[in-house]
Structures are given as structure tokens and as C-alpha cells.
Amino acid sequence: MSFRSARHTGAIAPLFSPRSRVFRLLVAAAAAAVISTGNLAKAQDYLLGPQDVLKIRVFEWRPSTGAPFEWVPLTGEFAISSAGNLSLPIIGTVPAAGKTLEQVSEQIGERLQNQVGLQKRPNASVEISSYRPFFVTGMVATPGKYSFSPGLTVVQALSMAGGIGPADANLISLQRDALSGRGDLRALEAERLELVARQARIDAILDNSTEIKFPAELTEKKDIPGIARMLSQEEALFETRMRAMETEIEALDQARVLAANQISALKEKAASLGKQIELANKDLGSVNKLVSQGLTVSTRQLGANQNIADLESRNLDVSLAVLKTQQDLARVDQDIGDVRNRYRISALSEAAELRDRFASNAKKAETAGDLLRNLEVRAPAAIAALEEDKDTYAFTTTISRVIDGNNQSLIVSDNEPVMPGDVIRVERRQEGRSTAVANNN
């Protein structure tokens, strides 16, 4: 299960040189706007709530001075109250709960514009300074309130709360280390499988295959959603690259056909000119004979010579055109080879990168395994207790979250994302009751 988680005159223009104070202020304002959206690049739909702290900056461009003006009273950090409002100087109370950063920014600009009678709406830069906390309760070592950070998952949140299990500090610490080590090994194994899938795609490219042949360790697990998605992504990437290469080669093939047809036409023209030159030479011979006998004038002889010279010149032009077209044809063949080589070099480069990542993954997995085995040797009782609990009992992890104004309880897995304001509850249950508990929730 997953959740959504100034126009300027010539006198003003120098103000915008890279060394001017105005230029630096504008850059700062632009940077603030970028930061306000960058921190939530992965959470565009995040809705604000009580206890969220916002960092606000409000700027207004004033053409009369040719400089940006910062509304200092509205610059700073402001917390959303329990009623879901922001209390701001000058403009008063602004509703914020259940709204996005963009909506709050627009409200602040509109309120300020209406309040002081500005012609244009000022630009408000709003970003989250700190999120409202989340809470962990139930079968964890240290229940309580914790600070939220983007990207937090359930297993990370439970680790912050000391992990699942009894309240003995030493035992909890050892068991937490064991769980963390096992989690690292699972993550490294998932990364290794991803690398194996990428390697299969690269091998298919280097072997000029028309499809990817994934190894058995992946095809046997294709019913697992994560593995199926991984295979689908690699196949889509393979097909996209193959289509791109084929499109380039097809365009070059068309150029080659055009060049070949042009050569054929030029050769036919050369043959025709050859016949015309042969006839012109015969005609010149007849004219020369008549001139020698005094039966015709020399101007006719001159015209025959000029006709032959013109035909030979045209024949030479055709021959040069044939040579140039043949060079173009050879260049097309070379370009086709270059296209194939470019994609092959790209695949070889990616293969070299994969070798490094395989080696790094293997070393990390070896280290994580050694640490886990060392922990099992140092504290067998803690690991045994962990295994006993695992065999006899299971834990249900639920999140209480406000969705569309309603508080809903959702059963979650370790890698599900945590949102600000969530209440994570861990409860112990026997394996035989797992289905019933899941159905009741």
C-alpha cells in the first residue's frame, strides 16, 4: 500500500549589472523562490497543518526606484496555530491548514495587496522550515513525539522510537541493531537484483539482441510487484533506446538510397553524353573532310569543335558529380557505423559503471553480514528472544492519519512513507489472529 504522501530606461539599466546591489537583491529573491519549491519537489501535494513552521519572505518590485522592496514585517518564521491559521503582521490571520504552499503564498500576496492598496500583487516566498511532529505509541521502547523529516518511512520512525519489543534498554538496543542489519541486507539484496536487471539489458544491447533475457533469479520472482516493475522499466528503456537507434539508422538508409539513385541517374546521363560526343566526333570528321576539299566554310568546322568541347565539359561535370555522390554514399555508411558505435560505447560505459556498483554492493553486503554475525555471537540471547518473538508473535503497525478531513486507521508495512501529524501504533498479536485483525481494520 502506498500513500500520497520594469520596464527599464537607459538610466536604470546599469542597475542590473552583475556587480550592482539591485542585481544581487533580485538574485537573492529568485533563489528564495527556488528554495521554497525545491524543498517540496517530492511532495507537491503536501497539505499544511497545525504546528508546521513556515519561512516567509515577501518582495515587491517598485519601478519608481528600480529596485525590489522587501516587506520586512512579513519576513521570518511563523507557526501554524492549532486552529490552522497563520497570524501575520499587517495582513492578520491567514488560513493555512489543508492548503499547499502555493495556495498560502497566493493568499499572502493577495491579502497584502488588498490591505495596503498595491497595484500589483507582491511575490511571497513560502517554504517549510520545520514540519509538524509525528507520534509513535504502543509496543516500542520509547513512545512519544518525534520530529519529521521528508522521506521518513515506518521502519525508520520505529527505529527512532527504539524499535519494537520489550522495554529492556540493552535488549532493545541489541535487537534494534539486528533488525537494522537485516534491513540493510534486504536493501542491498534489492539493489543487487536491480543491478542484475540492468546488466541483462546492457548485455542484450552489446549482443545486438532484439529482447532482454533476464536470469532465472529475476524471472522466478516476476510475480512480486517490485520485481515486475523493475523488469518492466528495463524493457521499456531497452525498447526506447533501440527505437532511437533504429530511427537514426533508418534516416541514414534513406539518404543512402537517394545517393544510390542519384549515381544511377548520373551514370545514365554520362552514357548519353558519351554517345553525343561520339556522334559529334563523326560529324567533325565529315566537316574536316569537306573543308579540306573546299566544299564548306571553316566556320562550320569551328562550330563542330565547340560542340565537342561543350559535350566533353558536361561529361566531365557528370563524372565529378558521380565521384562526389559516391563519397556521400561512403560517408552515409560511415555515419551508420558511428551510430551503432555510439550506442555500443554508451552501453560499455554503463557496463563499467555497473561493475563498480556490483563490487561496492558485494562489499557492503559482506560487511553487513559480518556485523550481523558478530552481533549473533556477542548476544545470542537477544537474537534468540527476537527470533522467539518472531515465531510466536507478530506485530501490527497502523497509522492514524487525517485524509480528506477524516481520521483513518491504515495497516502499513515497514517501507511505507510517514507523513507529518501521523500517529504510528504498534500492537502485538498472535500469528493465528493476523487475518482477523487485518480484516477488522
XYZ file of C-alpha atoms in Angstrom:
441
model
C 0.000 0.000 0.000
C 1.314 3.468 -0.797
C 0.137 6.983 0.218
C 0.364 10.400 -1.468
C 2.482 11.247 0.702
C 10.067 47.216 -15.262
C 10.328 48.115 -17.708
C 13.722 49.924 -17.628
C 15.063 53.119 -19.191
C 18.622 53.698 -20.261
C 19.333 55.419 -16.919
C 18.144 52.432 -14.920
C 19.732 49.672 -16.985
C 23.191 49.894 -15.264
C 21.491 48.911 -12.012
C 21.276 45.388 -13.383
C 24.956 44.826 -13.941
C 26.227 41.687 -12.139
C 28.011 43.870 -9.554
C 25.068 46.132 -8.695
C 23.208 45.899 -5.392
C 19.856 45.631 -7.191
C 21.104 42.684 -9.204
C 22.206 40.882 -6.045
C 18.841 41.525 -4.369
C 16.992 40.120 -7.381
C 19.201 37.044 -7.380
C 18.504 36.555 -3.684
C 14.760 36.853 -4.255
C 14.894 34.365 -7.129
C 16.953 31.964 -5.050
C 14.426 32.166 -2.222
C 11.630 31.329 -4.645
C 13.573 28.335 -5.959
C 14.280 27.104 -2.437
C 10.635 27.429 -1.457
C 9.650 24.977 -4.184
C 12.777 22.786 -4.081
C 12.238 21.572 -0.514
C 8.909 20.097 -1.537
C 9.891 18.848 -5.008
C 8.900 15.375 -3.937
C 5.752 16.446 -2.076
C 3.874 18.827 -4.373
C 0.539 17.770 -2.854
C 1.613 18.180 0.779
C -1.121 19.873 2.790
C -0.116 22.095 5.674
C -1.390 21.591 9.192
C -1.095 22.871 12.770
C 2.457 23.055 14.185
C 4.048 23.340 10.735
C 6.537 26.222 10.811
C 6.802 28.273 7.619
C 9.630 30.533 6.477
C 8.131 33.515 4.643
C 9.698 36.299 2.574
C 7.647 38.912 0.684
C 9.107 41.058 -2.111
C 7.590 43.784 -4.274
C 9.133 45.323 -7.390
C 8.918 49.111 -7.374
C 9.511 50.627 -10.851
C 9.842 54.131 -9.358
C 13.071 53.166 -7.611
C 14.109 50.430 -9.986
C 14.716 48.100 -7.038
C 12.903 45.295 -5.194
C 11.342 46.151 -1.820
C 11.200 43.578 0.950
C 8.293 43.647 3.382
C 10.397 43.100 6.498
C 7.493 42.602 8.980
C 6.329 39.672 6.877
C 9.791 38.123 6.693
C 10.571 35.387 9.181
C 9.331 32.077 10.533
C 5.700 31.677 11.516
C 3.958 28.645 13.027
C 0.504 27.449 12.051
C -1.735 27.615 15.107
C -3.871 24.802 16.464
C -6.791 26.436 14.682
C -4.926 26.040 11.394
C -4.151 29.721 10.843
C -1.095 31.918 10.330
C -1.038 35.133 12.336
C 0.961 37.642 10.277
C 1.758 41.329 10.750
C -0.103 43.877 8.628
C -2.445 41.347 6.980
C -3.693 39.489 10.063
C -4.938 35.896 10.102
C -4.416 33.693 7.056
C -5.991 30.189 6.868
C -3.246 27.638 6.163
C -4.348 24.200 7.343
C -5.286 21.916 4.477
C -3.661 24.166 1.907
C -0.500 23.839 -0.184
C 2.480 26.185 -0.030
C 1.455 27.729 -3.356
C -2.039 28.485 -2.089
C -0.703 30.115 1.093
C 1.750 32.153 -0.972
C -1.065 33.413 -3.186
C -3.199 34.285 -0.135
C -0.409 36.315 1.472
C 0.233 38.262 -1.732
C -3.481 38.960 -2.278
C -4.079 39.939 1.365
C -1.139 42.367 1.354
C -2.199 43.845 -1.991
C -5.741 44.452 -0.754
C -4.677 45.627 2.695
C -2.290 48.400 1.579
C -3.772 49.089 -1.863
C -0.930 47.925 -4.065
C -1.366 47.918 -7.841
C 0.349 44.592 -8.274
C 0.373 41.565 -6.039
C 3.712 41.132 -4.209
C 5.607 37.875 -4.524
C 5.555 35.734 -1.391
C 8.168 33.022 -0.976
C 6.906 30.308 1.377
C 8.772 27.195 2.402
C 8.563 24.744 5.251
C 11.101 25.477 7.981
C 10.053 22.528 10.127
C 7.257 20.007 9.826
C 4.716 19.205 12.482
C 5.803 16.155 14.502
C 4.587 12.605 14.274
C 3.865 10.292 17.180
C 4.770 6.687 17.966
C 2.880 4.648 20.529
C 2.309 1.042 21.532
C 4.912 -1.735 21.608
C 8.012 0.413 21.163
C 10.842 1.228 23.557
C 10.320 4.964 23.771
C 6.855 6.118 22.709
C 6.432 9.847 22.177
C 6.619 12.781 19.810
C 9.333 12.918 17.136
C 10.475 15.462 14.577
C 9.511 14.690 10.994
C 11.892 14.789 8.035
C 10.970 14.224 4.358
C 11.383 10.676 3.092
C 10.771 9.088 6.506
C 9.483 5.516 6.404
C 7.711 3.438 9.032
C 10.768 1.334 9.851
C 12.874 4.466 10.290
C 10.238 6.021 12.535
C 10.108 2.876 14.671
C 13.903 2.926 14.907
C 13.702 6.489 16.227
C 11.338 5.166 18.877
C 13.814 2.467 19.923
C 12.381 -0.362 17.838
C 9.692 -2.947 18.506
C 9.898 -5.185 21.533
C 10.223 -5.243 25.335
C 11.381 -2.218 27.300
C 14.755 -3.619 28.427
C 17.204 -0.994 27.151
C 20.130 -3.344 26.439
C 17.964 -5.985 24.821
C 16.146 -3.403 22.742
C 19.423 -1.882 21.598
C 20.820 -5.230 20.504
C 17.614 -6.252 18.807
C 17.426 -2.879 17.075
C 20.948 -3.387 15.739
C 19.956 -6.840 14.500
C 16.833 -5.519 12.799
C 18.841 -2.690 11.265
C 21.452 -5.144 9.984
C 18.798 -7.373 8.453
C 17.157 -4.337 6.883
C 20.486 -3.308 5.373
C 20.944 -6.787 3.923
C 17.449 -6.736 2.394
C 18.095 -3.307 0.882
C 21.429 -4.441 -0.530
C 19.823 -7.564 -1.994
C 17.142 -5.402 -3.637
C 19.872 -3.184 -5.050
C 21.754 -6.232 -6.345
C 18.653 -7.519 -8.148
C 18.208 -4.093 -9.738
C 21.812 -4.223 -10.945
C 21.270 -7.722 -12.333
C 18.271 -6.462 -14.329
C 20.296 -3.548 -15.701
C 23.133 -5.908 -16.605
C 20.724 -8.093 -18.581
C 19.573 -5.051 -20.562
C 23.141 -3.968 -21.315
C 24.095 -7.498 -22.364
C 21.175 -7.505 -24.817
C 22.413 -4.220 -26.335
C 26.003 -5.458 -26.647
C 24.838 -8.763 -28.163
C 22.551 -6.938 -30.677
C 19.605 -8.935 -29.340
C 16.025 -7.917 -30.020
C 14.894 -8.652 -26.465
C 16.279 -8.875 -22.948
C 16.975 -12.309 -21.483
C 16.627 -11.882 -17.730
C 18.301 -14.510 -15.499
C 16.222 -17.072 -13.641
C 16.681 -15.372 -10.265
C 14.587 -12.499 -11.643
C 12.058 -14.346 -13.821
C 11.235 -16.671 -10.934
C 10.240 -13.630 -8.870
C 8.361 -11.738 -11.590
C 5.095 -12.143 -9.674
C 6.494 -9.898 -6.935
C 5.284 -6.344 -7.695
C 8.675 -4.725 -7.085
C 10.497 -7.213 -9.330
C 7.815 -6.988 -12.032
C 8.068 -3.198 -12.032
C 11.852 -3.416 -12.259
C 11.725 -5.752 -15.261
C 9.101 -3.609 -16.977
C 11.217 -0.471 -16.562
C 14.309 -2.124 -18.010
C 12.343 -3.466 -21.001
C 10.834 -0.013 -21.636
C 14.298 1.585 -21.507
C 15.709 -1.080 -23.846
C 12.902 -0.597 -26.369
C 13.261 3.200 -26.217
C 16.996 3.053 -26.946
C 16.543 0.524 -29.734
C 13.840 2.646 -31.364
C 16.063 5.735 -31.148
C 18.956 3.919 -32.817
C 16.731 2.386 -35.494
C 15.226 5.816 -36.245
C 18.685 7.310 -36.817
C 19.776 4.388 -38.977
C 16.547 4.472 -40.985
C 17.098 8.154 -41.810
C 20.650 7.383 -42.947
C 19.414 4.416 -45.018
C 17.030 6.724 -46.842
C 19.930 9.077 -47.580
C 21.912 6.117 -48.912
C 19.090 5.052 -51.248
C 18.787 8.624 -52.502
C 22.534 8.775 -53.171
C 22.493 5.431 -54.991
C 19.592 6.565 -57.187
C 21.449 9.802 -57.922
C 24.534 7.857 -59.000
C 22.453 5.703 -61.358
C 20.894 8.795 -62.928
C 24.295 10.446 -63.343
C 25.742 7.351 -64.979
C 22.854 7.242 -67.455
C 23.488 10.907 -68.236
C 27.198 10.189 -68.727
C 26.364 7.381 -71.161
C 24.076 9.689 -73.110
C 26.788 12.351 -73.274
C 29.248 9.698 -74.447
C 27.002 8.834 -77.380
C 26.564 12.531 -78.209
C 30.369 13.039 -78.161
C 30.810 10.042 -80.465
C 28.295 11.457 -82.951
C 29.865 14.917 -82.690
C 33.305 13.472 -83.469
C 31.911 11.742 -86.566
C 30.282 14.994 -87.629
C 33.571 16.861 -87.079
C 35.396 14.300 -89.259
C 32.927 14.854 -92.079
C 33.246 18.650 -91.760
C 37.052 18.465 -91.771
C 36.932 16.400 -94.977
C 34.606 18.882 -96.664
C 36.808 21.807 -95.572
C 39.909 20.123 -96.992
C 38.057 19.695 -100.314
C 36.894 23.318 -100.247
C 33.242 22.253 -100.173
C 32.310 24.079 -96.922
C 33.481 27.076 -94.877
C 35.737 26.906 -91.804
C 33.091 28.427 -89.530
C 31.218 25.152 -89.644
C 34.389 23.384 -88.565
C 34.719 25.810 -85.631
C 31.130 25.196 -84.538
C 31.664 21.409 -84.602
C 34.768 21.758 -82.428
C 32.921 23.974 -79.951
C 30.076 21.445 -79.735
C 32.510 18.646 -78.894
C 34.257 20.823 -76.279
C 30.901 21.632 -74.653
C 29.839 17.986 -74.581
C 33.157 16.896 -73.091
C 32.906 19.614 -70.418
C 29.410 18.447 -69.481
C 30.626 14.869 -69.392
C 33.426 15.880 -67.028
C 30.915 17.652 -64.741
C 28.826 14.496 -64.626
C 31.868 12.395 -63.762
C 32.753 14.765 -60.906
C 29.155 14.641 -59.655
C 29.305 10.834 -59.666
C 32.507 10.902 -57.594
C 31.030 13.373 -55.082
C 27.845 11.334 -54.711
C 29.888 8.176 -54.204
C 31.784 9.989 -51.429
C 28.462 10.994 -49.864
C 27.330 7.377 -50.057
C 30.508 6.201 -48.305
C 30.006 8.890 -45.654
C 26.462 7.630 -45.010
C 27.789 4.113 -44.466
C 30.337 5.539 -42.044
C 27.632 7.502 -40.209
C 25.567 4.332 -39.781
C 28.572 2.651 -38.213
C 29.122 5.678 -35.987
C 25.515 5.497 -34.748
C 25.893 1.846 -33.802
C 29.263 2.530 -32.166
C 27.838 5.422 -30.163
C 25.109 3.302 -28.637
C 27.579 0.485 -28.042
C 30.055 2.812 -26.327
C 27.230 4.106 -24.134
C 26.367 0.526 -23.170
C 30.028 -0.292 -22.470
C 30.321 2.777 -20.262
C 27.224 1.765 -18.337
C 28.590 -1.773 -18.036
C 31.804 -0.426 -16.479
C 29.753 1.599 -14.007
C 27.728 -1.492 -13.178
C 30.876 -3.478 -12.394
C 31.863 -0.849 -9.842
C 28.400 -0.870 -8.307
C 28.345 -4.667 -8.157
C 31.684 -4.621 -6.329
C 30.503 -1.923 -3.925
C 27.242 -3.775 -3.261
C 29.104 -7.019 -2.562
C 31.462 -5.317 -0.109
C 28.596 -3.607 1.716
C 26.644 -6.882 1.900
C 29.708 -8.683 3.238
C 30.241 -6.022 5.887
C 26.583 -6.014 6.920
C 26.619 -9.808 7.141
C 29.779 -9.811 9.264
C 28.283 -7.236 11.634
C 25.103 -9.278 11.988
C 27.021 -12.486 12.617
C 29.189 -10.689 15.173
C 26.070 -9.496 16.940
C 24.688 -13.033 16.997
C 27.931 -14.260 18.587
C 28.093 -11.448 21.166
C 24.437 -11.534 22.177
C 22.839 -14.856 21.269
C 20.170 -14.423 23.953
C 18.960 -11.150 22.456
C 18.805 -12.642 18.976
C 17.107 -15.767 20.293
C 14.492 -13.629 22.018
C 13.995 -11.754 18.798
C 13.553 -14.992 16.849
C 11.205 -16.349 19.535
C 9.024 -13.289 19.320
C 9.109 -13.575 15.561
C 7.984 -17.167 15.571
C 5.330 -16.821 18.283
C 4.002 -13.329 17.791
C 3.679 -10.737 15.094
C 3.231 -7.016 15.319
C 0.594 -4.953 13.575
C 1.701 -1.448 12.653
C -1.031 1.042 11.907
C -1.033 4.730 11.063
C -3.788 7.083 12.128
C -3.925 9.838 9.538
C -6.341 12.603 8.592
C -7.457 12.030 4.999
C -9.992 14.382 3.403
C -10.886 15.679 6.859
C -11.479 12.207 8.325
C -9.219 10.329 10.710
C -8.465 6.939 9.191
C -6.508 3.978 10.543
C -4.379 2.164 7.971
C -2.334 -1.020 8.287
C 1.147 -0.346 6.888
C 4.400 -2.150 6.088
C 7.946 -1.166 7.037
C 8.690 0.823 3.887
C 5.505 2.877 3.783
C 6.087 6.657 3.992
C 5.262 8.580 7.141
C 3.548 11.974 6.939
C 3.660 14.855 9.441
C 0.992 14.504 12.120
C 0.747 10.709 11.736
C 0.226 8.572 14.798
C 2.052 5.251 14.430
C 0.753 2.483 16.663
C 2.463 -0.884 17.157
C 0.377 -3.672 18.648
C 1.293 -7.265 19.370
C -0.848 -10.097 18.066
C -0.570 -13.835 17.623
C 0.003 -15.135 14.091
C -3.274 -17.020 14.139
C -5.141 -13.770 14.556
C -3.370 -11.862 11.774
C -6.106 -12.269 9.205
C -8.852 -11.339 11.590
C -7.041 -8.243 12.785
C -6.331 -7.147 9.218
C -9.968 -7.659 8.239
C -11.244 -5.749 11.257
C -9.024 -2.784 10.342
